[in-house]
Amino acid sequence: MHELPLVFFTVLAQGTVGLFLVMACLLMANSDANRQQLLNKLLIVVLVLLGISGAAAMTHLGQPLRAINVIFGLEHLSALSVEIITTSLFGGAVFTYMAMVHFGILVRLQKLVLAGAMGLGVLLLLAIANVYTLSTVPAWNSGWTIFQFVMTAFVVGVPAAALLLRCQSVTLGTFQKNTDRALATLGFITLGLVLVGYPLYLFWLGQVDLPANPLGLFDYHSRLMLARLGLLFAGLGVWVMAATRGNNSAVGLAGVSTIMALTAELCGRIFFYDMHMFAGGM
C-alpha cells in the first residue's frame, strides 16, 4: 500500500498529541514537586513517538531533502505545508518546555510554554485533518474526517498515558490509582463515542454519490472494519472494566490494551486511505 507510511504518521502523530494532552493536563493540575518532576521525565516518550511518526512521513517523500520546500508552500497556505510546520512547532514547543524544566530556566514561564504546546497539539490535529478534507475526494470531504482524526488522539493517547503512569505506580502511589480510574472513565466515554460514531460514518459513506460501493471496494474491507471494531472494543473495554473494578497497576494489561487500540486505529486508517480510490471518479 503506497500510503502505508502516512497511515503510521497520522495515527502515531495523533496518538502522541492525545498522550501529551493527558500528561500536560496532569502537570497543570498537580502542585507536588516530585510528581511534576516524574511527569516531566515521562514527556520524553512524547518526543520519541513524534520522531518515529515524522520518520514514517519522510519515507513517503520521493526526495526527503526537498521537505524544506514546504516553507514556500506557506506563501499560499498550502495544507501540507501547514501540517508539516505545525508538527515542527508542536515538537519544538514540547522540547523547549522540557529543556526549560531540566535547566530551571524562566520557571514562571514554563506553564505558559506548556499551555502553548497544548494549543499547538490541537492545531496539529486540525492541520492533519485539513490535508484530507478535499473537494476532489468526496469520501473524505466531510466533518467525519475531523471526527475520526480527533478520536484517534483519545483512543490511542488515553490508554498510552495510563500505561506510562502504571509503569511508575510504585513512585506515584495513590495519585496513580486515582488518575488511572479517571482515565478509565475517559476511555469509557471515548469507546462509546467511537462505537456510535463509526457506524454513523459508514452509513454516511454509503449515502455519498460514488462510482462504486465504498464498503465493498476491496475484498478485505469487511474484515478490516470488523478487526477495527473488535480490537477497539477488546483493547479499551478490558482495560476500562479492570480499572473500574480496582485493577489499577497491571502494566501488562495496559500495554496490551494500548497495542490493540493502536492496531485498531491503523486498520481504520488503512480503510480511510483506500477511499482515495474515488478521487476523480476512479
PDB file of C-alpha atoms in Angstrom:
ATOM      1  CA  MET A   1       0.000   0.000   0.000  1.00  0.00           C
ATOM      2  CA  HIS A   2       1.536   3.291  -1.180  1.00  0.00           C
ATOM      3  CA  GLU A   3       0.057   5.338   1.676  1.00  0.00           C
ATOM      4  CA  LEU A   4       1.212   3.000   4.470  1.00  0.00           C
ATOM      5  CA  PRO A   5       3.861   5.495   5.751  1.00  0.00           C
ATOM      6  CA  LEU A   6       1.093   8.110   6.010  1.00  0.00           C
ATOM      7  CA  VAL A   7      -1.107   5.614   7.876  1.00  0.00           C
ATOM      8  CA  PHE A   8       1.611   5.280  10.525  1.00  0.00           C
ATOM      9  CA  PHE A   9       2.408   9.009  10.539  1.00  0.00           C
ATOM     10  CA  THR A  10      -1.147  10.214  11.032  1.00  0.00           C
ATOM     11  CA  VAL A  11      -2.113   7.603  13.666  1.00  0.00           C
ATOM     12  CA  LEU A  12       1.140   7.944  15.642  1.00  0.00           C
ATOM     13  CA  ALA A  13       1.131  11.759  15.479  1.00  0.00           C
ATOM     14  CA  GLN A  14      -2.500  11.983  16.595  1.00  0.00           C
ATOM     15  CA  GLY A  15      -1.992   9.411  19.366  1.00  0.00           C
ATOM     16  CA  THR A  16       1.096  11.319  20.509  1.00  0.00           C
ATOM     17  CA  VAL A  17      -0.888  14.546  20.740  1.00  0.00           C
ATOM     18  CA  GLY A  18      -3.535  12.753  22.814  1.00  0.00           C
ATOM     19  CA  LEU A  19      -0.873  11.340  25.136  1.00  0.00           C
ATOM     20  CA  PHE A  20       0.731  14.763  25.523  1.00  0.00           C
ATOM     21  CA  LEU A  21      -2.587  16.489  26.270  1.00  0.00           C
ATOM     22  CA  VAL A  22      -3.317  13.997  29.072  1.00  0.00           C
ATOM     23  CA  MET A  23       0.163  14.378  30.587  1.00  0.00           C
ATOM     24  CA  ALA A  24       0.044  18.183  30.246  1.00  0.00           C
ATOM     25  CA  CYS A  25      -3.358  18.337  31.996  1.00  0.00           C
ATOM     26  CA  LEU A  26      -1.910  16.295  34.874  1.00  0.00           C
ATOM     27  CA  LEU A  27       1.055  18.684  35.073  1.00  0.00           C
ATOM     28  CA  MET A  28      -1.265  21.694  35.082  1.00  0.00           C
ATOM     29  CA  ALA A  29      -3.425  20.238  37.865  1.00  0.00           C
ATOM     30  CA  ASN A  30      -0.564  18.954  40.045  1.00  0.00           C
ATOM     31  CA  SER A  31       1.398  21.060  42.509  1.00  0.00           C
ATOM     32  CA  ASP A  32       3.524  18.308  44.062  1.00  0.00           C
ATOM     33  CA  ALA A  33       7.151  18.931  43.012  1.00  0.00           C
ATOM     34  CA  ASN A  34       8.195  15.250  43.000  1.00  0.00           C
ATOM     35  CA  ARG A  35       5.211  14.202  40.898  1.00  0.00           C
ATOM     36  CA  GLN A  36       5.798  17.074  38.481  1.00  0.00           C
ATOM     37  CA  GLN A  37       9.419  16.040  38.094  1.00  0.00           C
ATOM     38  CA  LEU A  38       8.421  12.468  37.265  1.00  0.00           C
ATOM     39  CA  LEU A  39       5.657  13.552  34.854  1.00  0.00           C
ATOM     40  CA  ASN A  40       8.098  15.865  33.085  1.00  0.00           C
ATOM     41  CA  LYS A  41      10.521  12.962  32.591  1.00  0.00           C
ATOM     42  CA  LEU A  42       7.741  10.862  31.058  1.00  0.00           C
ATOM     43  CA  LEU A  43       7.271  13.526  28.372  1.00  0.00           C
ATOM     44  CA  ILE A  44      10.408  12.196  26.657  1.00  0.00           C
ATOM     45  CA  VAL A  45       8.142   9.422  25.341  1.00  0.00           C
ATOM     46  CA  VAL A  46       6.120  12.088  23.500  1.00  0.00           C
ATOM     47  CA  LEU A  47       9.204  13.342  21.665  1.00  0.00           C
ATOM     48  CA  VAL A  48      10.311   9.783  20.793  1.00  0.00           C
ATOM     49  CA  LEU A  49       6.893   8.851  19.356  1.00  0.00           C
ATOM     50  CA  LEU A  50       6.662  12.146  17.453  1.00  0.00           C
ATOM     51  CA  GLY A  51      10.109  11.475  15.983  1.00  0.00           C
ATOM     52  CA  ILE A  52       9.032   7.981  14.856  1.00  0.00           C
ATOM     53  CA  SER A  53       5.898   9.390  13.229  1.00  0.00           C
ATOM     54  CA  GLY A  54       7.962  12.050  11.462  1.00  0.00           C
ATOM     55  CA  ALA A  55      10.402   9.411  10.189  1.00  0.00           C
ATOM     56  CA  ALA A  56       7.463   7.421   8.825  1.00  0.00           C
ATOM     57  CA  ALA A  57       6.213  10.508   6.967  1.00  0.00           C
ATOM     58  CA  MET A  58       9.661  11.162   5.496  1.00  0.00           C
ATOM     59  CA  THR A  59       9.735   7.689   3.929  1.00  0.00           C
ATOM     60  CA  HIS A  60       6.690   8.715   1.891  1.00  0.00           C
ATOM     61  CA  LEU A  61       8.626  11.521   0.223  1.00  0.00           C
ATOM     62  CA  GLY A  62      10.351  10.600  -3.013  1.00  0.00           C
ATOM     63  CA  GLN A  63      13.049  13.174  -2.274  1.00  0.00           C
ATOM     64  CA  PRO A  64      13.157  13.711   1.541  1.00  0.00           C
ATOM     65  CA  LEU A  65      15.699  16.529   1.204  1.00  0.00           C
ATOM     66  CA  ARG A  66      13.062  18.537  -0.666  1.00  0.00           C
ATOM     67  CA  ALA A  67      10.956  18.687   2.507  1.00  0.00           C
ATOM     68  CA  ILE A  68      12.412  22.138   3.077  1.00  0.00           C
ATOM     69  CA  ASN A  69      10.279  23.308   0.124  1.00  0.00           C
ATOM     70  CA  VAL A  70       7.258  23.256   2.447  1.00  0.00           C
ATOM     71  CA  ILE A  71       8.338  26.710   3.602  1.00  0.00           C
ATOM     72  CA  PHE A  72       7.493  28.101   0.174  1.00  0.00           C
ATOM     73  CA  GLY A  73       4.046  26.471   0.402  1.00  0.00           C
ATOM     74  CA  LEU A  74       3.201  28.720   3.352  1.00  0.00           C
ATOM     75  CA  GLU A  75       3.022  31.626   0.903  1.00  0.00           C
ATOM     76  CA  HIS A  76      -0.365  30.347  -0.287  1.00  0.00           C
ATOM     77  CA  LEU A  77      -1.233  28.468   2.951  1.00  0.00           C
ATOM     78  CA  SER A  78      -0.753  25.015   1.463  1.00  0.00           C
ATOM     79  CA  ALA A  79      -2.485  22.475   3.742  1.00  0.00           C
ATOM     80  CA  LEU A  80       0.514  20.134   3.545  1.00  0.00           C
ATOM     81  CA  SER A  81       2.953  22.916   4.423  1.00  0.00           C
ATOM     82  CA  VAL A  82       0.798  23.998   7.371  1.00  0.00           C
ATOM     83  CA  GLU A  83       0.689  20.380   8.574  1.00  0.00           C
ATOM     84  CA  ILE A  84       4.490  19.987   8.457  1.00  0.00           C
ATOM     85  CA  ILE A  85       5.161  23.375  10.059  1.00  0.00           C
ATOM     86  CA  THR A  86       2.598  22.691  12.817  1.00  0.00           C
ATOM     87  CA  THR A  87       4.213  19.305  13.501  1.00  0.00           C
ATOM     88  CA  SER A  88       7.603  21.008  13.838  1.00  0.00           C
ATOM     89  CA  LEU A  89       6.225  23.771  16.068  1.00  0.00           C
ATOM     90  CA  PHE A  90       4.477  21.254  18.335  1.00  0.00           C
ATOM     91  CA  GLY A  91       7.637  19.157  18.716  1.00  0.00           C
ATOM     92  CA  GLY A  92       9.709  22.299  19.242  1.00  0.00           C
ATOM     93  CA  ALA A  93       7.367  23.593  21.940  1.00  0.00           C
ATOM     94  CA  VAL A  94       7.440  20.269  23.838  1.00  0.00           C
ATOM     95  CA  PHE A  95      11.249  20.186  23.574  1.00  0.00           C
ATOM     96  CA  THR A  96      11.535  23.814  24.724  1.00  0.00           C
ATOM     97  CA  TYR A  97       9.322  23.158  27.746  1.00  0.00           C
ATOM     98  CA  MET A  98      11.338  20.073  28.734  1.00  0.00           C
ATOM     99  CA  ALA A  99      14.611  21.994  28.329  1.00  0.00           C
ATOM    100  CA  MET A 100      13.296  24.868  30.457  1.00  0.00           C
ATOM    101  CA  VAL A 101      12.291  22.419  33.208  1.00  0.00           C
ATOM    102  CA  HIS A 102      15.546  20.455  33.029  1.00  0.00           C
ATOM    103  CA  PHE A 103      17.788  23.530  33.228  1.00  0.00           C
ATOM    104  CA  GLY A 104      15.487  25.529  35.527  1.00  0.00           C
ATOM    105  CA  ILE A 105      15.104  28.376  33.011  1.00  0.00           C
ATOM    106  CA  LEU A 106      12.345  31.016  33.361  1.00  0.00           C
ATOM    107  CA  VAL A 107      10.342  28.985  35.894  1.00  0.00           C
ATOM    108  CA  ARG A 108       7.370  31.375  35.807  1.00  0.00           C
ATOM    109  CA  LEU A 109       7.015  30.980  32.055  1.00  0.00           C
ATOM    110  CA  GLN A 110       7.170  27.175  31.979  1.00  0.00           C
ATOM    111  CA  LYS A 111       3.415  26.683  32.418  1.00  0.00           C
ATOM    112  CA  LEU A 112       2.796  29.247  29.674  1.00  0.00           C
ATOM    113  CA  VAL A 113       5.028  27.300  27.267  1.00  0.00           C
ATOM    114  CA  LEU A 114       3.271  24.073  28.296  1.00  0.00           C
ATOM    115  CA  ALA A 115      -0.116  25.656  27.540  1.00  0.00           C
ATOM    116  CA  GLY A 116       1.225  26.859  24.189  1.00  0.00           C
ATOM    117  CA  ALA A 117       2.364  23.322  23.344  1.00  0.00           C
ATOM    118  CA  MET A 118      -1.130  22.042  24.192  1.00  0.00           C
ATOM    119  CA  GLY A 119      -2.649  24.602  21.810  1.00  0.00           C
ATOM    120  CA  LEU A 120      -0.200  23.615  19.064  1.00  0.00           C
ATOM    121  CA  GLY A 121      -1.130  19.958  19.628  1.00  0.00           C
ATOM    122  CA  VAL A 122      -4.797  20.745  18.988  1.00  0.00           C
ATOM    123  CA  LEU A 123      -3.828  22.777  15.905  1.00  0.00           C
ATOM    124  CA  LEU A 124      -1.799  19.798  14.660  1.00  0.00           C
ATOM    125  CA  LEU A 125      -4.865  17.534  14.874  1.00  0.00           C
ATOM    126  CA  LEU A 126      -6.857  20.054  12.830  1.00  0.00           C
ATOM    127  CA  ALA A 127      -3.995  20.669  10.369  1.00  0.00           C
ATOM    128  CA  ILE A 128      -3.707  16.936   9.586  1.00  0.00           C
ATOM    129  CA  ALA A 129      -7.477  16.696   9.066  1.00  0.00           C
ATOM    130  CA  ASN A 130      -7.381  19.785   6.825  1.00  0.00           C
ATOM    131  CA  VAL A 131      -4.988  17.997   4.433  1.00  0.00           C
ATOM    132  CA  TYR A 132      -7.634  15.382   3.690  1.00  0.00           C
ATOM    133  CA  THR A 133     -10.870  17.372   3.525  1.00  0.00           C
ATOM    134  CA  LEU A 134     -10.552  17.689  -0.246  1.00  0.00           C
ATOM    135  CA  SER A 135     -13.465  18.559  -2.525  1.00  0.00           C
ATOM    136  CA  THR A 136     -11.904  16.249  -5.156  1.00  0.00           C
ATOM    137  CA  VAL A 137     -12.293  13.246  -2.802  1.00  0.00           C
ATOM    138  CA  PRO A 138     -15.993  13.117  -1.809  1.00  0.00           C
ATOM    139  CA  ALA A 139     -15.393  10.226   0.612  1.00  0.00           C
ATOM    140  CA  TRP A 140     -13.007  12.451   2.620  1.00  0.00           C
ATOM    141  CA  ASN A 141     -14.661  15.847   2.238  1.00  0.00           C
ATOM    142  CA  SER A 142     -16.791  15.938   5.399  1.00  0.00           C
ATOM    143  CA  GLY A 143     -16.675  16.552   9.136  1.00  0.00           C
ATOM    144  CA  TRP A 144     -16.278  12.796   9.627  1.00  0.00           C
ATOM    145  CA  THR A 145     -12.611  13.154   8.686  1.00  0.00           C
ATOM    146  CA  ILE A 146     -12.076  15.579  11.586  1.00  0.00           C
ATOM    147  CA  PHE A 147     -14.120  13.351  13.909  1.00  0.00           C
ATOM    148  CA  GLN A 148     -12.058  10.262  13.119  1.00  0.00           C
ATOM    149  CA  PHE A 149      -8.718  12.034  13.402  1.00  0.00           C
ATOM    150  CA  VAL A 150      -9.562  13.713  16.709  1.00  0.00           C
ATOM    151  CA  MET A 151     -10.946  10.469  18.176  1.00  0.00           C
ATOM    152  CA  THR A 152      -7.682   8.689  17.304  1.00  0.00           C
ATOM    153  CA  ALA A 153      -5.919  11.073  19.691  1.00  0.00           C
ATOM    154  CA  PHE A 154      -8.161   9.874  22.535  1.00  0.00           C
ATOM    155  CA  VAL A 155      -8.326   6.185  21.512  1.00  0.00           C
ATOM    156  CA  VAL A 156      -4.528   5.869  21.494  1.00  0.00           C
ATOM    157  CA  GLY A 157      -3.470   8.662  23.849  1.00  0.00           C
ATOM    158  CA  VAL A 158      -5.615   7.801  26.888  1.00  0.00           C
ATOM    159  CA  PRO A 159      -4.532   4.137  27.352  1.00  0.00           C
ATOM    160  CA  ALA A 160      -0.949   5.126  26.476  1.00  0.00           C
ATOM    161  CA  ALA A 161      -0.994   7.688  29.316  1.00  0.00           C
ATOM    162  CA  ALA A 162      -2.410   5.059  31.685  1.00  0.00           C
ATOM    163  CA  LEU A 163       0.402   2.712  30.634  1.00  0.00           C
ATOM    164  CA  LEU A 164       3.104   5.298  31.368  1.00  0.00           C
ATOM    165  CA  LEU A 165       1.624   6.089  34.784  1.00  0.00           C
ATOM    166  CA  ARG A 166       1.253   2.394  35.685  1.00  0.00           C
ATOM    167  CA  CYS A 167       4.962   1.939  34.950  1.00  0.00           C
ATOM    168  CA  GLN A 168       5.530   4.451  37.784  1.00  0.00           C
ATOM    169  CA  SER A 169       2.801   3.168  40.123  1.00  0.00           C
ATOM    170  CA  VAL A 170       5.269   2.434  42.956  1.00  0.00           C
ATOM    171  CA  THR A 171       6.522   6.018  42.970  1.00  0.00           C
ATOM    172  CA  LEU A 172       3.202   7.761  42.307  1.00  0.00           C
ATOM    173  CA  GLY A 173       1.154   5.673  44.782  1.00  0.00           C
ATOM    174  CA  THR A 174      -2.450   6.800  45.358  1.00  0.00           C
ATOM    175  CA  PHE A 175      -2.148   9.554  42.746  1.00  0.00           C
ATOM    176  CA  GLN A 176      -1.573   6.934  40.029  1.00  0.00           C
ATOM    177  CA  LYS A 177      -4.535   4.816  41.123  1.00  0.00           C
ATOM    178  CA  ASN A 178      -6.924   7.777  41.214  1.00  0.00           C
ATOM    179  CA  THR A 179      -5.647   9.023  37.862  1.00  0.00           C
ATOM    180  CA  ASP A 180      -5.999   5.544  36.375  1.00  0.00           C
ATOM    181  CA  ARG A 181      -9.682   5.437  37.373  1.00  0.00           C
ATOM    182  CA  ALA A 182     -10.238   8.896  35.870  1.00  0.00           C
ATOM    183  CA  LEU A 183      -8.518   7.855  32.634  1.00  0.00           C
ATOM    184  CA  ALA A 184     -10.615   4.678  32.532  1.00  0.00           C
ATOM    185  CA  THR A 185     -13.754   6.827  32.728  1.00  0.00           C
ATOM    186  CA  LEU A 186     -12.445   8.959  29.854  1.00  0.00           C
ATOM    187  CA  GLY A 187     -11.638   5.756  27.962  1.00  0.00           C
ATOM    188  CA  PHE A 188     -15.197   4.505  28.513  1.00  0.00           C
ATOM    189  CA  ILE A 189     -16.627   7.762  27.097  1.00  0.00           C
ATOM    190  CA  THR A 190     -14.219   7.562  24.149  1.00  0.00           C
ATOM    191  CA  LEU A 191     -15.217   3.963  23.431  1.00  0.00           C
ATOM    192  CA  GLY A 192     -18.908   4.930  23.485  1.00  0.00           C
ATOM    193  CA  LEU A 193     -18.376   7.855  21.096  1.00  0.00           C
ATOM    194  CA  VAL A 194     -16.399   5.730  18.640  1.00  0.00           C
ATOM    195  CA  LEU A 195     -18.827   2.799  18.742  1.00  0.00           C
ATOM    196  CA  VAL A 196     -21.681   5.202  17.989  1.00  0.00           C
ATOM    197  CA  GLY A 197     -19.812   7.436  15.540  1.00  0.00           C
ATOM    198  CA  TYR A 198     -18.165   4.777  13.374  1.00  0.00           C
ATOM    199  CA  PRO A 199     -21.404   3.073  12.230  1.00  0.00           C
ATOM    200  CA  LEU A 200     -22.879   6.525  11.535  1.00  0.00           C
ATOM    201  CA  TYR A 201     -19.802   7.356   9.444  1.00  0.00           C
ATOM    202  CA  LEU A 202     -20.186   4.109   7.478  1.00  0.00           C
ATOM    203  CA  PHE A 203     -23.898   4.903   6.952  1.00  0.00           C
ATOM    204  CA  TRP A 204     -22.998   8.391   5.669  1.00  0.00           C
ATOM    205  CA  LEU A 205     -20.335   6.884   3.402  1.00  0.00           C
ATOM    206  CA  GLY A 206     -22.945   4.557   1.926  1.00  0.00           C
ATOM    207  CA  GLN A 207     -25.128   7.585   1.009  1.00  0.00           C
ATOM    208  CA  VAL A 208     -22.362   9.524  -0.791  1.00  0.00           C
ATOM    209  CA  ASP A 209     -22.701   9.608  -4.585  1.00  0.00           C
ATOM    210  CA  LEU A 210     -19.711   7.462  -5.587  1.00  0.00           C
ATOM    211  CA  PRO A 211     -18.983   5.364  -8.708  1.00  0.00           C
ATOM    212  CA  ALA A 212     -18.875   2.120  -6.665  1.00  0.00           C
ATOM    213  CA  ASN A 213     -19.870   0.742  -3.274  1.00  0.00           C
ATOM    214  CA  PRO A 214     -17.131   2.033  -0.912  1.00  0.00           C
ATOM    215  CA  LEU A 215     -17.781  -0.742   1.611  1.00  0.00           C
ATOM    216  CA  GLY A 216     -17.006  -3.408  -0.992  1.00  0.00           C
ATOM    217  CA  LEU A 217     -14.139  -1.693  -2.828  1.00  0.00           C
ATOM    218  CA  PHE A 218     -11.681  -4.409  -1.757  1.00  0.00           C
ATOM    219  CA  ASP A 219     -12.334  -7.939  -0.507  1.00  0.00           C
ATOM    220  CA  TYR A 220     -10.519  -7.294   2.751  1.00  0.00           C
ATOM    221  CA  HIS A 221     -12.579  -4.228   3.720  1.00  0.00           C
ATOM    222  CA  SER A 222     -15.226  -6.145   5.655  1.00  0.00           C
ATOM    223  CA  ARG A 223     -12.530  -7.996   7.617  1.00  0.00           C
ATOM    224  CA  LEU A 224     -10.666  -4.731   8.203  1.00  0.00           C
ATOM    225  CA  MET A 225     -13.721  -2.993   9.652  1.00  0.00           C
ATOM    226  CA  LEU A 226     -14.601  -5.962  11.870  1.00  0.00           C
ATOM    227  CA  ALA A 227     -10.993  -6.173  13.061  1.00  0.00           C
ATOM    228  CA  ARG A 228     -11.012  -2.477  13.931  1.00  0.00           C
ATOM    229  CA  LEU A 229     -14.193  -2.692  15.981  1.00  0.00           C
ATOM    230  CA  GLY A 230     -13.133  -5.945  17.665  1.00  0.00           C
ATOM    231  CA  LEU A 231      -9.674  -4.673  18.595  1.00  0.00           C
ATOM    232  CA  LEU A 232     -11.103  -1.372  19.799  1.00  0.00           C
ATOM    233  CA  PHE A 233     -13.765  -2.971  21.958  1.00  0.00           C
ATOM    234  CA  ALA A 234     -11.393  -5.571  23.396  1.00  0.00           C
ATOM    235  CA  GLY A 235      -8.496  -3.151  23.866  1.00  0.00           C
ATOM    236  CA  LEU A 236     -10.330  -0.320  25.588  1.00  0.00           C
ATOM    237  CA  GLY A 237     -13.140  -2.426  27.074  1.00  0.00           C
ATOM    238  CA  VAL A 238     -10.960  -4.871  29.018  1.00  0.00           C
ATOM    239  CA  TRP A 239      -8.756  -2.092  30.389  1.00  0.00           C
ATOM    240  CA  VAL A 240     -11.738   0.081  31.380  1.00  0.00           C
ATOM    241  CA  MET A 241     -13.587  -2.759  33.148  1.00  0.00           C
ATOM    242  CA  ALA A 242     -10.472  -3.896  35.016  1.00  0.00           C
ATOM    243  CA  ALA A 243      -9.572  -0.353  36.074  1.00  0.00           C
ATOM    244  CA  THR A 244     -13.053   0.472  37.363  1.00  0.00           C
ATOM    245  CA  ARG A 245     -13.003  -2.755  39.415  1.00  0.00           C
ATOM    246  CA  GLY A 246      -9.789  -1.758  41.185  1.00  0.00           C
ATOM    247  CA  ASN A 247      -7.074  -3.259  38.986  1.00  0.00           C
ATOM    248  CA  ASN A 248      -5.119  -0.046  38.530  1.00  0.00           C
ATOM    249  CA  SER A 249      -1.479  -1.135  38.426  1.00  0.00           C
ATOM    250  CA  ALA A 250      -1.206  -4.061  35.981  1.00  0.00           C
ATOM    251  CA  VAL A 251       1.318  -2.788  33.423  1.00  0.00           C
ATOM    252  CA  GLY A 252       0.893  -5.752  31.084  1.00  0.00           C
ATOM    253  CA  LEU A 253      -2.862  -5.239  30.757  1.00  0.00           C
ATOM    254  CA  ALA A 254      -2.471  -1.532  29.945  1.00  0.00           C
ATOM    255  CA  GLY A 255       0.314  -2.385  27.485  1.00  0.00           C
ATOM    256  CA  VAL A 256      -1.803  -4.931  25.611  1.00  0.00           C
ATOM    257  CA  SER A 257      -4.772  -2.520  25.580  1.00  0.00           C
ATOM    258  CA  THR A 258      -2.632   0.266  24.127  1.00  0.00           C
ATOM    259  CA  ILE A 259      -1.237  -2.002  21.390  1.00  0.00           C
ATOM    260  CA  MET A 260      -4.727  -3.259  20.495  1.00  0.00           C
ATOM    261  CA  ALA A 261      -6.129   0.285  20.371  1.00  0.00           C
ATOM    262  CA  LEU A 262      -3.204   1.418  18.206  1.00  0.00           C
ATOM    263  CA  THR A 263      -3.680  -1.542  15.848  1.00  0.00           C
ATOM    264  CA  ALA A 264      -7.420  -0.802  15.641  1.00  0.00           C
ATOM    265  CA  GLU A 265      -6.695   2.763  14.542  1.00  0.00           C
ATOM    266  CA  LEU A 266      -4.171   1.585  11.956  1.00  0.00           C
ATOM    267  CA  CYS A 267      -6.852  -0.723  10.493  1.00  0.00           C
ATOM    268  CA  GLY A 268      -9.353   2.138  10.389  1.00  0.00           C
ATOM    269  CA  ARG A 269      -6.839   4.460   8.735  1.00  0.00           C
ATOM    270  CA  ILE A 270      -5.984   1.916   6.010  1.00  0.00           C
ATOM    271  CA  PHE A 271      -9.703   1.807   5.161  1.00  0.00           C
ATOM    272  CA  PHE A 272      -9.785   5.621   5.162  1.00  0.00           C
ATOM    273  CA  TYR A 273      -6.881   5.895   2.701  1.00  0.00           C
ATOM    274  CA  ASP A 274      -8.451   3.266   0.446  1.00  0.00           C
ATOM    275  CA  MET A 275     -11.319   5.718  -0.039  1.00  0.00           C
ATOM    276  CA  HIS A 276      -8.886   7.876  -2.025  1.00  0.00           C
ATOM    277  CA  MET A 277      -9.598   5.493  -4.909  1.00  0.00           C
ATOM    278  CA  PHE A 278     -12.753   7.515  -5.512  1.00  0.00           C
ATOM    279  CA  ALA A 279     -10.843  10.691  -6.363  1.00  0.00           C
ATOM    280  CA  GLY A 280     -11.736  11.871  -9.864  1.00  0.00           C
ATOM    281  CA  GLY A 281     -14.343   9.133 -10.332  1.00  0.00           C
ATOM    282  CA  MET A 282     -11.705   6.365 -10.037  1.00  0.00           C
TER     283      MET A 282
END
